[in-house]
PDB file of C-alpha atoms in Angstrom:
ATOM      1  CA  VAL V 975       7.820 -29.345   5.570  1.00 96.00           C
ATOM      2  CA  PHE V 976       5.690 -32.468   5.707  1.00 95.00           C
ATOM      3  CA  ARG V 977       8.673 -34.787   6.040  1.00 93.00           C
ATOM      4  CA  GLN V 978       9.559 -32.976   9.261  1.00 95.00           C
ATOM      5  CA  ILE V 979       5.986 -33.143  10.555  1.00 97.00           C
ATOM      6  CA  ASP V 980       4.881 -36.680   9.784  1.00 96.00           C
ATOM      7  CA  ASP V 981       6.429 -39.449   7.696  1.00 95.00           C
ATOM      8  CA  GLU V 982       2.915 -40.778   7.076  1.00 97.00           C
ATOM      9  CA  VAL V 983       2.154 -37.826   4.763  1.00 97.00           C
ATOM     10  CA  PHE V 984       2.524 -38.872   1.126  1.00 97.00           C
ATOM     11  CA  ILE V 985       3.035 -36.338  -1.682  1.00 96.00           C
ATOM     12  CA  GLU V 986       2.350 -37.024  -5.356  1.00 97.00           C
ATOM     13  CA  TRP V 987       3.664 -34.272  -7.661  1.00 97.00           C
ATOM     14  CA  HIS V 988       1.785 -33.564 -10.884  1.00 97.00           C
ATOM     15  CA  VAL V 989       4.301 -31.047 -12.260  1.00 96.00           C
ATOM     16  CA  GLN V 990       8.076 -30.708 -12.259  1.00 95.00           C
ATOM     17  CA  ASP V 991      10.154 -27.748 -11.093  1.00 95.00           C
ATOM     18  CA  GLY V 992      10.319 -25.232 -13.929  1.00 94.00           C
ATOM     19  CA  ASP V 993       6.996 -26.272 -15.514  1.00 95.00           C
ATOM     20  CA  SER V 994       4.433 -23.617 -16.374  1.00 94.00           C
ATOM     21  CA  ILE V 995       0.998 -23.996 -14.839  1.00 93.00           C
ATOM     22  CA  GLU V 996      -2.409 -22.412 -15.372  1.00 93.00           C
ATOM     23  CA  ALA V 997      -5.020 -21.196 -12.931  1.00 93.00           C
ATOM     24  CA  ASP V 998      -6.818 -24.036 -11.134  1.00 93.00           C
ATOM     25  CA  ASP V 999      -4.128 -26.590 -12.024  1.00 95.00           C
ATOM     26  CA  THR V1000      -3.338 -29.151  -9.325  1.00 96.00           C
ATOM     27  CA  ILE V1001       0.344 -28.983  -8.427  1.00 96.00           C
ATOM     28  CA  CYS V1002       0.439 -31.949  -6.088  1.00 96.00           C
ATOM     29  CA  SER V1003      -1.787 -34.276  -4.108  1.00 97.00           C
ATOM     30  CA  LEU V1004      -1.176 -34.998  -0.429  1.00 97.00           C
ATOM     31  CA  SER V1005      -2.558 -37.811   1.667  1.00 96.00           C
ATOM     32  CA  GLY V1006      -2.139 -38.499   5.361  1.00 96.00           C
ATOM     33  CA  PRO V1007      -3.552 -37.613   8.779  1.00 96.00           C
ATOM     34  CA  SER V1008      -5.682 -34.453   8.718  1.00 95.00           C
ATOM     35  CA  ARG V1009      -3.904 -33.005  11.755  1.00 96.00           C
ATOM     36  CA  SER V1010      -0.517 -33.305  10.051  1.00 97.00           C
ATOM     37  CA  LEU V1011      -1.782 -31.832   6.781  1.00 97.00           C
ATOM     38  CA  LEU V1012      -3.297 -28.835   8.551  1.00 97.00           C
ATOM     39  CA  THR V1013      -0.207 -28.330  10.697  1.00 97.00           C
ATOM     40  CA  GLY V1014       2.058 -28.012   7.646  1.00 97.00           C
ATOM     41  CA  GLU V1015      -0.386 -26.249   5.312  1.00 97.00           C
ATOM     42  CA  ARG V1016       0.618 -22.608   5.775  1.00 97.00           C
ATOM     43  CA  THR V1017       4.365 -23.149   6.066  1.00 97.00           C
ATOM     44  CA  ALA V1018       4.396 -25.350   2.964  1.00 97.00           C
ATOM     45  CA  LEU V1019       2.328 -22.840   1.011  1.00 97.00           C
ATOM     46  CA  ASN V1020       4.589 -19.983   2.107  1.00 96.00           C
ATOM     47  CA  PHE V1021       7.609 -21.780   0.664  1.00 96.00           C
ATOM     48  CA  LEU V1022       5.800 -22.763  -2.511  1.00 96.00           C
ATOM     49  CA  GLN V1023       4.321 -19.320  -3.140  1.00 97.00           C
ATOM     50  CA  VAL V1024       7.582 -17.416  -2.633  1.00 97.00           C
ATOM     51  CA  LEU V1025       9.751 -19.824  -4.610  1.00 97.00           C
ATOM     52  CA  SER V1026       7.200 -20.089  -7.430  1.00 97.00           C
ATOM     53  CA  ALA V1027       7.158 -16.292  -7.549  1.00 97.00           C
ATOM     54  CA  THR V1028      10.952 -16.267  -7.827  1.00 98.00           C
ATOM     55  CA  ALA V1029      10.907 -18.796 -10.652  1.00 98.00           C
ATOM     56  CA  THR V1030       8.051 -17.000 -12.427  1.00 97.00           C
ATOM     57  CA  LEU V1031       9.784 -13.622 -12.389  1.00 98.00           C
ATOM     58  CA  SER V1032      13.053 -15.238 -13.473  1.00 98.00           C
ATOM     59  CA  GLY V1033      11.198 -16.801 -16.389  1.00 97.00           C
ATOM     60  CA  LYS V1034       9.978 -13.380 -17.495  1.00 97.00           C
ATOM     61  CA  TYR V1035      13.499 -11.933 -17.371  1.00 98.00           C
ATOM     62  CA  ALA V1036      14.923 -14.901 -19.279  1.00 98.00           C
ATOM     63  CA  ALA V1037      12.246 -14.512 -21.960  1.00 98.00           C
ATOM     64  CA  ALA V1038      12.995 -10.778 -22.248  1.00 98.00           C
ATOM     65  CA  VAL V1039      16.591 -11.422 -23.413  1.00 98.00           C
ATOM     66  CA  GLU V1040      15.819 -14.451 -25.576  1.00 97.00           C
ATOM     67  CA  GLY V1041      17.671 -14.328 -28.884  1.00 97.00           C
ATOM     68  CA  THR V1042      20.606 -12.369 -27.473  1.00 97.00           C
ATOM     69  CA  ASP V1043      23.856 -13.695 -26.023  1.00 96.00           C
ATOM     70  CA  ALA V1044      23.263 -12.055 -22.638  1.00 98.00           C
ATOM     71  CA  VAL V1045      22.806 -14.225 -19.539  1.00 98.00           C
ATOM     72  CA  VAL V1046      20.639 -12.941 -16.679  1.00 98.00           C
ATOM     73  CA  LEU V1047      22.112 -13.467 -13.203  1.00 98.00           C
ATOM     74  CA  ASP V1048      20.709 -13.197  -9.697  1.00 98.00           C
ATOM     75  CA  THR V1049      22.526 -11.545  -6.767  1.00 96.00           C
ATOM     76  CA  ARG V1050      22.986 -12.118  -3.025  1.00 95.00           C
ATOM     77  CA  LYS V1051      19.887  -9.983  -2.334  1.00 96.00           C
ATOM     78  CA  THR V1052      17.879 -12.963  -1.172  1.00 96.00           C
ATOM     79  CA  ILE V1053      15.360 -13.513   1.615  1.00 95.00           C
ATOM     80  CA  PRO V1054      17.267 -14.428   4.815  1.00 95.00           C
ATOM     81  CA  GLY V1055      17.397 -18.189   5.230  1.00 95.00           C
ATOM     82  CA  LEU V1056      16.203 -18.883   1.696  1.00 96.00           C
ATOM     83  CA  ARG V1057      19.285 -18.151  -0.401  1.00 97.00           C
ATOM     84  CA  ALA V1058      19.896 -21.685  -1.664  1.00 97.00           C
ATOM     85  CA  ALA V1059      16.186 -22.246  -2.295  1.00 97.00           C
ATOM     86  CA  GLN V1060      15.708 -18.938  -4.120  1.00 98.00           C
ATOM     87  CA  LYS V1061      18.794 -19.432  -6.246  1.00 98.00           C
ATOM     88  CA  TYR V1062      17.490 -22.868  -7.204  1.00 98.00           C
ATOM     89  CA  ALA V1063      14.167 -21.250  -8.129  1.00 98.00           C
ATOM     90  CA  VAL V1064      16.014 -18.693 -10.274  1.00 98.00           C
ATOM     91  CA  SER V1065      17.637 -21.513 -12.241  1.00 98.00           C
ATOM     92  CA  CYS V1066      14.259 -23.225 -12.624  1.00 97.00           C
ATOM     93  CA  GLY V1067      12.970 -20.012 -14.186  1.00 97.00           C
ATOM     94  CA  GLY V1068      15.711 -19.974 -16.796  1.00 97.00           C
ATOM     95  CA  CYS V1069      18.201 -17.471 -15.350  1.00 98.00           C
ATOM     96  CA  ARG V1070      21.574 -18.243 -13.814  1.00 98.00           C
ATOM     97  CA  ASN V1071      23.174 -17.874 -10.393  1.00 97.00           C
ATOM     98  CA  HIS V1072      25.877 -15.382  -9.494  1.00 96.00           C
ATOM     99  CA  ARG V1073      28.062 -16.325  -6.513  1.00 94.00           C
ATOM    100  CA  MET V1074      26.325 -17.971  -3.583  1.00 94.00           C
ATOM    101  CA  GLY V1075      28.174 -15.964  -0.943  1.00 92.00           C
ATOM    102  CA  LEU V1076      31.448 -14.302  -0.036  1.00 91.00           C
ATOM    103  CA  TYR V1077      33.197 -17.664  -0.018  1.00 92.00           C
ATOM    104  CA  ASP V1078      33.070 -18.818  -3.655  1.00 92.00           C
ATOM    105  CA  ALA V1079      34.122 -15.724  -5.630  1.00 94.00           C
ATOM    106  CA  ILE V1080      35.622 -12.282  -5.027  1.00 94.00           C
ATOM    107  CA  LEU V1081      33.660  -9.185  -6.035  1.00 95.00           C
ATOM    108  CA  VAL V1082      35.688  -6.013  -5.481  1.00 94.00           C
ATOM    109  CA  LYS V1083      33.247  -3.142  -4.937  1.00 92.00           C
ATOM    110  CA  GLU V1084      33.476   0.598  -4.325  1.00 90.00           C
ATOM    111  CA  ASN V1085      34.217   0.347  -0.595  1.00 92.00           C
ATOM    112  CA  HIS V1086      36.944  -2.221  -1.227  1.00 91.00           C
ATOM    113  CA  LEU V1087      38.599   0.151  -3.703  1.00 91.00           C
ATOM    114  CA  LEU V1088      38.464   2.989  -1.206  1.00 90.00           C
ATOM    115  CA  ALA V1089      40.044   0.780   1.443  1.00 91.00           C
ATOM    116  CA  ALA V1090      42.746  -0.588  -0.876  1.00 91.00           C
ATOM    117  CA  GLY V1091      43.592   2.703  -2.577  1.00 91.00           C
ATOM    118  CA  ASP V1092      43.346   1.717  -6.237  1.00 93.00           C
ATOM    119  CA  ILE V1093      42.170  -1.027  -8.562  1.00 94.00           C
ATOM    120  CA  GLN V1094      45.533  -2.717  -9.123  1.00 94.00           C
ATOM    121  CA  THR V1095      46.206  -2.968  -5.388  1.00 95.00           C
ATOM    122  CA  ALA V1096      42.721  -4.259  -4.654  1.00 94.00           C
ATOM    123  CA  VAL V1097      43.040  -7.002  -7.267  1.00 94.00           C
ATOM    124  CA  GLU V1098      46.501  -8.009  -6.076  1.00 94.00           C
ATOM    125  CA  GLU V1099      45.270  -8.206  -2.475  1.00 94.00           C
ATOM    126  CA  ALA V1100      42.259 -10.270  -3.519  1.00 93.00           C
ATOM    127  CA  ARG V1101      44.422 -12.772  -5.398  1.00 94.00           C
ATOM    128  CA  PHE V1102      46.946 -12.938  -2.544  1.00 94.00           C
ATOM    129  CA  HIS V1103      44.370 -13.654   0.157  1.00 93.00           C
ATOM    130  CA  SER V1104      42.112 -15.889  -1.970  1.00 92.00           C
ATOM    131  CA  PRO V1105      44.302 -17.665  -4.536  1.00 94.00           C
ATOM    132  CA  GLY V1106      42.417 -19.669  -7.127  1.00 93.00           C
ATOM    133  CA  TYR V1107      39.137 -17.797  -6.718  1.00 95.00           C
ATOM    134  CA  PRO V1108      37.657 -15.810  -9.613  1.00 96.00           C
ATOM    135  CA  VAL V1109      38.007 -12.058  -9.141  1.00 96.00           C
ATOM    136  CA  GLU V1110      35.402  -9.625 -10.444  1.00 97.00           C
ATOM    137  CA  ILE V1111      35.646  -5.876 -10.014  1.00 97.00           C
ATOM    138  CA  GLU V1112      32.923  -3.252 -10.029  1.00 96.00           C
ATOM    139  CA  VAL V1113      33.729  -0.131 -12.073  1.00 97.00           C
ATOM    140  CA  GLU V1114      31.818   3.126 -12.330  1.00 96.00           C
ATOM    141  CA  ASN V1115      33.323   4.692 -15.456  1.00 96.00           C
ATOM    142  CA  LEU V1116      35.303   3.880 -18.589  1.00 97.00           C
ATOM    143  CA  ASP V1117      38.613   4.946 -17.047  1.00 96.00           C
ATOM    144  CA  GLN V1118      38.171   2.380 -14.287  1.00 96.00           C
ATOM    145  CA  LEU V1119      37.212  -0.157 -16.947  1.00 97.00           C
ATOM    146  CA  GLU V1120      40.601   0.278 -18.629  1.00 96.00           C
ATOM    147  CA  GLN V1121      42.360  -0.096 -15.276  1.00 96.00           C
ATOM    148  CA  ALA V1122      40.416  -3.269 -14.474  1.00 96.00           C
ATOM    149  CA  ILE V1123      41.308  -4.803 -17.835  1.00 97.00           C
ATOM    150  CA  ASP V1124      44.969  -3.997 -17.250  1.00 95.00           C
ATOM    151  CA  ALA V1125      44.750  -5.560 -13.776  1.00 95.00           C
ATOM    152  CA  GLY V1126      43.796  -8.892 -15.366  1.00 94.00           C
ATOM    153  CA  VAL V1127      40.481  -9.546 -13.587  1.00 96.00           C
ATOM    154  CA  ASP V1128      38.205 -12.430 -14.534  1.00 97.00           C
ATOM    155  CA  ARG V1129      35.057 -10.335 -14.986  1.00 97.00           C
ATOM    156  CA  ILE V1130      34.108  -6.665 -14.820  1.00 98.00           C
ATOM    157  CA  LEU V1131      30.821  -5.359 -13.425  1.00 98.00           C
ATOM    158  CA  LEU V1132      29.608  -2.140 -15.061  1.00 98.00           C
ATOM    159  CA  ASP V1133      27.800  -0.392 -12.228  1.00 96.00           C
ATOM    160  CA  ASN V1134      24.922   1.886 -13.244  1.00 96.00           C
ATOM    161  CA  PHE V1135      26.317   2.466 -16.739  1.00 97.00           C
ATOM    162  CA  THR V1136      23.972   3.962 -19.323  1.00 96.00           C
ATOM    163  CA  ILE V1137      23.128   1.917 -22.403  1.00 97.00           C
ATOM    164  CA  ASP V1138      25.534   4.022 -24.505  1.00 97.00           C
ATOM    165  CA  GLN V1139      28.304   3.601 -21.917  1.00 97.00           C
ATOM    166  CA  ILE V1140      27.794  -0.162 -21.933  1.00 98.00           C
ATOM    167  CA  ARG V1141      28.138  -0.214 -25.711  1.00 98.00           C
ATOM    168  CA  GLN V1142      31.384   1.745 -25.393  1.00 98.00           C
ATOM    169  CA  ALA V1143      32.597  -0.660 -22.708  1.00 98.00           C
ATOM    170  CA  VAL V1144      31.862  -3.640 -24.974  1.00 98.00           C
ATOM    171  CA  GLU V1145      33.902  -2.006 -27.750  1.00 97.00           C
ATOM    172  CA  ILE V1146      36.793  -1.199 -25.410  1.00 97.00           C
ATOM    173  CA  SER V1147      36.884  -4.668 -23.893  1.00 96.00           C
ATOM    174  CA  ASP V1148      36.591  -6.310 -27.314  1.00 95.00           C
ATOM    175  CA  GLY V1149      36.106  -9.714 -25.730  1.00 95.00           C
ATOM    176  CA  ARG V1150      39.201  -9.551 -23.521  1.00 96.00           C
ATOM    177  CA  VAL V1151      37.181  -9.698 -20.288  1.00 97.00           C
ATOM    178  CA  PRO V1152      33.554 -10.802 -19.764  1.00 98.00           C
ATOM    179  CA  LEU V1153      31.362  -7.835 -18.883  1.00 98.00           C
ATOM    180  CA  GLU V1154      28.404  -7.742 -16.509  1.00 98.00           C
ATOM    181  CA  ALA V1155      25.897  -4.887 -16.396  1.00 98.00           C
ATOM    182  CA  SER V1156      24.054  -4.092 -13.175  1.00 97.00           C
ATOM    183  CA  GLY V1157      22.052  -1.271 -11.630  1.00 95.00           C
ATOM    184  CA  GLY V1158      18.767   0.159 -12.858  1.00 93.00           C
ATOM    185  CA  VAL V1159      17.817  -3.025 -14.708  1.00 96.00           C
ATOM    186  CA  THR V1160      14.079  -3.651 -15.018  1.00 96.00           C
ATOM    187  CA  LEU V1161      11.895  -6.036 -16.961  1.00 96.00           C
ATOM    188  CA  GLU V1162      10.993  -3.119 -19.230  1.00 96.00           C
ATOM    189  CA  ASN V1163      14.548  -2.111 -20.145  1.00 97.00           C
ATOM    190  CA  ILE V1164      16.593  -5.317 -19.852  1.00 98.00           C
ATOM    191  CA  ARG V1165      16.275  -6.011 -23.579  1.00 98.00           C
ATOM    192  CA  HIS V1166      18.130  -2.763 -24.303  1.00 97.00           C
ATOM    193  CA  TYR V1167      20.951  -3.881 -21.990  1.00 98.00           C
ATOM    194  CA  ALA V1168      21.110  -7.294 -23.646  1.00 98.00           C
ATOM    195  CA  GLU V1169      21.347  -5.824 -27.147  1.00 98.00           C
ATOM    196  CA  THR V1170      24.536  -3.905 -26.266  1.00 97.00           C
ATOM    197  CA  GLY V1171      26.533  -7.130 -26.484  1.00 97.00           C
ATOM    198  CA  VAL V1172      27.244  -7.349 -22.756  1.00 98.00           C
ATOM    199  CA  ASP V1173      27.843 -10.892 -21.510  1.00 98.00           C
ATOM    200  CA  PHE V1174      25.891 -10.842 -18.255  1.00 98.00           C
ATOM    201  CA  ILE V1175      23.123  -8.761 -16.691  1.00 98.00           C
ATOM    202  CA  SER V1176      22.604  -9.083 -12.939  1.00 98.00           C
ATOM    203  CA  THR V1177      19.593  -7.890 -10.993  1.00 97.00           C
ATOM    204  CA  GLY V1178      18.424  -8.287  -7.428  1.00 96.00           C
ATOM    205  CA  ALA V1179      14.832  -8.053  -8.648  1.00 97.00           C
ATOM    206  CA  LEU V1180      14.725 -11.806  -9.287  1.00 97.00           C
ATOM    207  CA  THR V1181      14.792 -12.588  -5.576  1.00 97.00           C
ATOM    208  CA  LYS V1182      13.546  -9.471  -3.816  1.00 95.00           C
ATOM    209  CA  ASP V1183      10.980  -7.757  -6.071  1.00 95.00           C
ATOM    210  CA  ILE V1184       8.587 -10.674  -6.079  1.00 95.00           C
ATOM    211  CA  ALA V1185       4.857 -11.081  -5.473  1.00 94.00           C
ATOM    212  CA  ALA V1186       3.853 -14.424  -3.983  1.00 94.00           C
ATOM    213  CA  ILE V1187       1.914 -16.698  -6.332  1.00 93.00           C
ATOM    214  CA  ASP V1188      -1.632 -17.351  -5.090  1.00 94.00           C
ATOM    215  CA  LEU V1189      -1.795 -21.044  -4.177  1.00 95.00           C
ATOM    216  CA  SER V1190      -4.024 -22.951  -1.799  1.00 96.00           C
ATOM    217  CA  MET V1191      -4.571 -26.399  -0.310  1.00 96.00           C
ATOM    218  CA  ARG V1192      -8.032 -27.948  -0.567  1.00 95.00           C
ATOM    219  CA  PHE V1193      -9.304 -31.084   1.194  1.00 94.00           C
ATOM    220  CA  SER V1194     -11.064 -33.689  -0.901  1.00 88.00           C
ATOM    221  CA  ILE V1195     -13.231 -36.101   1.045  1.00 74.00           C
TER     222      ILE V1195
END
């Protein structure tokens, strides 16, 4: 923000991205013309508060699955215009990024299956039109899981499976295909998902169910 406003504004950071801070800690010190500092104050704080909130919530989710083999992923449910920034904040918090957009991986969802007719056809079409890209498919029951495994996909998303169904899916897959659980995941129940043995757990909460961190800028004369 300040680089775009005035190259005479100097910023000295006292913490690094991903560091934990306490109340009343100083995050950075700015020096420069008062007019420039006041012009950029609110916009800069808006960015910092939202992205710190994203990283903070991601840190809580990462801590909730600590000790398991599950990896927590974000989704494309990001604030418009802030996808790259929010996904960076997620990684700073200790979680990992799912695909950035529709251009770097194929996720075959319910509507795609309805349009294609069946799982095998959908996967074949995806590989034909986007050769070399990883293909993941969303399944809603164990029968579809078997079909997805047979279709040779790179990852399977278990959509709104119960904990018991996820355990069954892990047994059926037996390591043949990485499994991702999604839908209904909260900070309170994510540990139960992680303990099923599933490889990944994705949740849009990391980037959309956030409460801005309370930060402020204070002049020192």
